[in-house]
Coordinates of C-alpha atoms in Angstrom, one line a residue:
M1282 CA 3.7 22.7 -44.2
M1283 CA 5.4 19.5 -42.1
S1284 CA 6.3 19.8 -38.7
L1285 CA 9.4 20.0 -36.6
I1286 CA 8.1 16.9 -34.8
D1287 CA 7.7 15.0 -37.9
R1288 CA 11.2 16.0 -39.6
S1289 CA 13.1 15.1 -36.4
L1290 CA 11.2 11.9 -35.9
L1291 CA 12.0 10.8 -40.1
Y1292 CA 15.3 11.8 -39.7
E1293 CA 15.6 8.9 -36.8
F1294 CA 14.0 6.7 -38.9
Y1295 CA 16.8 7.3 -42.0
S1296 CA 19.3 7.5 -39.3
D1297 CA 18.3 3.9 -37.5
L1298 CA 17.6 2.2 -41.1
F1299 CA 21.5 2.5 -41.6
I1300 CA 23.0 0.9 -38.8
Y1301 CA 23.8 -2.8 -38.1
K1302 CA 20.6 -4.6 -36.9
W1303 CA 23.0 -7.3 -35.4
D1304 CA 21.0 -7.4 -32.1
E1305 CA 17.8 -9.3 -32.0
E1306 CA 15.9 -6.8 -29.8
E1307 CA 17.3 -4.0 -31.2
Y1308 CA 15.9 -5.4 -34.5
S1309 CA 12.6 -6.0 -32.5
S1310 CA 12.8 -2.3 -32.0
F1311 CA 13.5 -1.0 -35.4
V1312 CA 10.6 -3.3 -36.9
Q1313 CA 8.1 -1.2 -34.3
R1314 CA 9.6 2.1 -35.8
V1315 CA 9.2 1.0 -39.3
K1316 CA 5.6 -0.3 -38.3
D1317 CA 4.8 3.3 -36.8
V1318 CA 6.0 5.1 -40.0
D1319 CA 4.2 2.7 -42.3
S1320 CA 1.0 4.1 -40.7
T1321 CA 1.6 7.7 -40.6
Y1322 CA 3.6 8.6 -43.8
T1323 CA 1.8 6.5 -46.4
N1324 CA 4.5 8.1 -49.2
L1325 CA 6.8 6.2 -47.6
R1326 CA 4.7 2.7 -48.1
P1327 CA 7.3 1.2 -50.9
L1328 CA 10.7 1.6 -48.4
T1329 CA 8.5 -0.2 -45.2
S1330 CA 6.7 -2.3 -47.0
K1331 CA 10.5 -3.7 -48.5
I1332 CA 11.7 -3.8 -44.7
L1333 CA 8.7 -5.3 -43.1
N1334 CA 8.3 -7.9 -45.9
A1335 CA 12.1 -8.9 -46.0
S1336 CA 13.6 -10.9 -43.0
R1337 CA 16.3 -9.8 -40.7
K1338 CA 18.4 -11.9 -42.6
D1339 CA 18.0 -10.9 -45.6
L1340 CA 18.4 -7.4 -44.2
L1341 CA 21.9 -8.5 -42.3
V1342 CA 22.9 -10.0 -45.1
E1343 CA 22.8 -7.5 -48.1
Y1344 CA 23.9 -4.6 -45.4
S1345 CA 26.6 -7.1 -44.8
S1346 CA 27.6 -7.1 -48.5
L1347 CA 27.6 -3.8 -49.4
F1348 CA 28.6 -1.5 -46.3
L1349 CA 30.8 -3.8 -44.4
T1350 CA 33.2 -5.0 -46.8
G1351 CA 34.9 -4.3 -50.0
T1352 CA 37.6 -1.5 -50.9
G1353 CA 37.8 0.8 -53.7
S1354 CA 37.6 4.2 -55.3
R1355 CA 34.0 5.3 -53.9
P1356 CA 33.9 2.2 -51.0
L1357 CA 29.8 2.0 -49.6
T1358 CA 31.2 2.1 -46.6
P1359 CA 28.4 4.7 -45.1
V1360 CA 31.0 6.9 -43.1
E1361 CA 31.6 10.6 -44.4
S1362 CA 35.6 10.3 -43.2
K1363 CA 36.0 7.2 -45.1
R1364 CA 34.6 8.3 -48.2
I1365 CA 36.3 11.6 -48.2
F1366 CA 39.6 10.6 -47.9
S1367 CA 39.0 7.8 -50.9
I1368 CA 38.5 10.4 -52.9
M1369 CA 39.3 13.5 -51.8
G1370 CA 42.7 12.6 -49.3
E1371 CA 43.7 12.8 -45.9
K1372 CA 43.7 16.4 -45.6
I1373 CA 40.2 16.9 -46.5
A1374 CA 39.2 14.1 -44.6
L1375 CA 40.6 15.2 -41.5
S1376 CA 39.5 18.8 -41.7
K1377 CA 35.2 17.7 -42.7
Y1378 CA 36.0 15.6 -39.3
K1379 CA 37.1 17.9 -37.1
D1380 CA 34.5 20.8 -38.1
L1381 CA 31.6 18.0 -37.4
L1382 CA 32.9 17.0 -34.3
S1383 CA 32.7 20.9 -33.3
F1384 CA 29.0 21.0 -34.5
Y1385 CA 29.1 18.4 -31.4
D1386 CA 31.1 19.6 -28.9
S1387 CA 28.9 23.3 -29.2
W1388 CA 25.9 21.2 -28.4
G1389 CA 27.7 19.4 -25.5
L1390 CA 27.3 16.0 -27.4
K1391 CA 30.4 13.8 -27.2
P1392 CA 30.6 10.8 -29.6
K1393 CA 30.7 7.7 -27.9
S1394 CA 33.8 5.7 -27.3
V1395 CA 33.7 2.4 -29.8
G1396 CA 32.2 -0.2 -27.4
N1397 CA 31.7 -2.9 -30.1
F1398 CA 32.5 -3.9 -34.0
F1399 CA 29.0 -2.1 -34.5
Q1400 CA 29.3 0.9 -32.6
P1401 CA 28.8 3.4 -35.1
E1402 CA 31.1 5.9 -36.1
A1403 CA 30.8 9.7 -35.0
D1404 CA 30.7 10.7 -38.9
H1405 CA 28.9 7.5 -40.3
I1406 CA 25.3 8.0 -41.5
S1407 CA 23.4 7.5 -38.7
S1408 CA 24.9 9.7 -36.6
I1409 CA 24.5 12.3 -39.0
L1410 CA 20.9 12.1 -39.8
A1411 CA 20.1 11.4 -35.8
F1412 CA 22.1 15.1 -35.1
M1413 CA 19.6 16.8 -37.5
A1414 CA 16.9 15.4 -35.5
F1415 CA 18.5 16.7 -32.5
L1416 CA 18.6 20.2 -34.3
I1417 CA 15.2 19.7 -35.3
S1418 CA 13.8 19.0 -31.9
K1419 CA 16.0 21.5 -29.9
E1420 CA 14.4 24.0 -32.5
N1421 CA 10.8 22.4 -31.9
E1422 CA 12.0 23.1 -27.9
T1423 CA 12.7 26.7 -28.1
T1424 CA 10.4 27.7 -30.1
A1425 CA 7.8 26.6 -27.5
E1426 CA 9.5 28.1 -25.2
G1427 CA 8.5 31.3 -26.8
R1428 CA 11.5 32.0 -28.3
K1429 CA 13.2 32.2 -31.7
P1430 CA 15.3 29.1 -32.7
L1431 CA 18.1 30.9 -34.4
R1432 CA 21.2 28.8 -32.9
S1433 CA 19.2 25.7 -33.8
M1434 CA 18.1 26.6 -37.5
S1435 CA 21.8 28.4 -38.2
D1436 CA 23.4 24.9 -37.5
Q1437 CA 20.9 23.0 -39.3
K1438 CA 21.3 24.5 -42.3
L1439 CA 25.3 24.2 -42.3
F1440 CA 25.8 21.6 -40.9
F1441 CA 23.0 19.6 -43.5
F1442 CA 25.2 21.4 -46.2
N1443 CA 28.5 20.4 -44.9
H1444 CA 28.0 17.2 -43.8
V1445 CA 24.4 15.7 -45.1
L1446 CA 24.6 17.6 -49.4
S1447 CA 28.9 17.1 -49.6
W1448 CA 28.7 13.0 -49.8
I1449 CA 25.6 11.8 -49.0
P1450 CA 23.8 11.7 -51.7
S1451 CA 26.2 10.8 -54.0
W1452 CA 27.1 8.0 -51.9
A1453 CA 23.4 6.9 -51.7
N1454 CA 23.5 7.1 -55.8
D1455 CA 26.6 4.6 -55.4
V1456 CA 24.5 1.9 -53.6
I1457 CA 21.6 2.6 -55.7
K1458 CA 23.5 1.5 -59.3
D1459 CA 25.2 -1.5 -56.7
K1460 CA 23.8 -5.0 -58.2
R1461 CA 23.9 -6.2 -55.3
S1462 CA 21.5 -3.3 -53.9
N1463 CA 18.0 -4.3 -53.4
L1464 CA 16.1 -3.2 -50.1
F1465 CA 19.0 -0.8 -49.0
G1466 CA 18.5 0.9 -52.9
V1467 CA 15.1 1.5 -52.1
A1468 CA 15.5 3.3 -49.1
C1469 CA 18.9 5.0 -50.6
S1470 CA 16.5 6.3 -53.2
S1471 CA 13.9 7.6 -50.1
L1472 CA 16.9 9.2 -48.6
N1473 CA 17.7 11.0 -51.5
Q1474 CA 13.9 12.1 -52.1
W1475 CA 14.1 13.1 -48.1
I1476 CA 17.9 15.5 -48.7
E1477 CA 16.0 17.0 -51.9
Q1478 CA 13.0 18.1 -49.9
E1479 CA 14.8 19.1 -47.0
K1480 CA 16.9 21.3 -49.4
I1481 CA 14.1 22.9 -50.5
R1482 CA 12.8 23.8 -46.8
L1483 CA 16.4 25.0 -45.5
G1484 CA 16.3 27.6 -48.4
L1485 CA 19.9 25.5 -50.1

């Protein structure tokens, strides 16, 4: 059985994967995280090895071509509201976005104001996966204090259902099918496997 600490760390790892590494210091920190994951979670080596064997330029070029450009009925932009808007329309996209913000607000979290072009949005895949890591860390803290983590467990299940299962697997499959996808195709395949495991853990 996977520990809460491991689950939180792996959500943080997947979250970090989908942040644009425009800053060299940020990229170096990311590479160290990948090395740590590579040495600890051997089942992720098909992904971690691919990242470690790629250059920063390779990652940036592929990220840009997949996620920062292009339009269409199913854009690859990894932002929930933008994808939902393109497929289901403004009303549903706005409803989903408000629901997501209500989760953040209930835990006293305020999305950062956009300070530069590469700041992830509140409903960017990286923000969503980071919030799952946060909820799991809260479950771990509450358990360590000898209390039942009912709230964090309940929110994990509901948030996962509403804001992970609802769009990320289909988005990831679109990335995998895209001919421009190489490193991120492997990343999305690994992420979808993780989501399936989490779906079972959460009883969904």
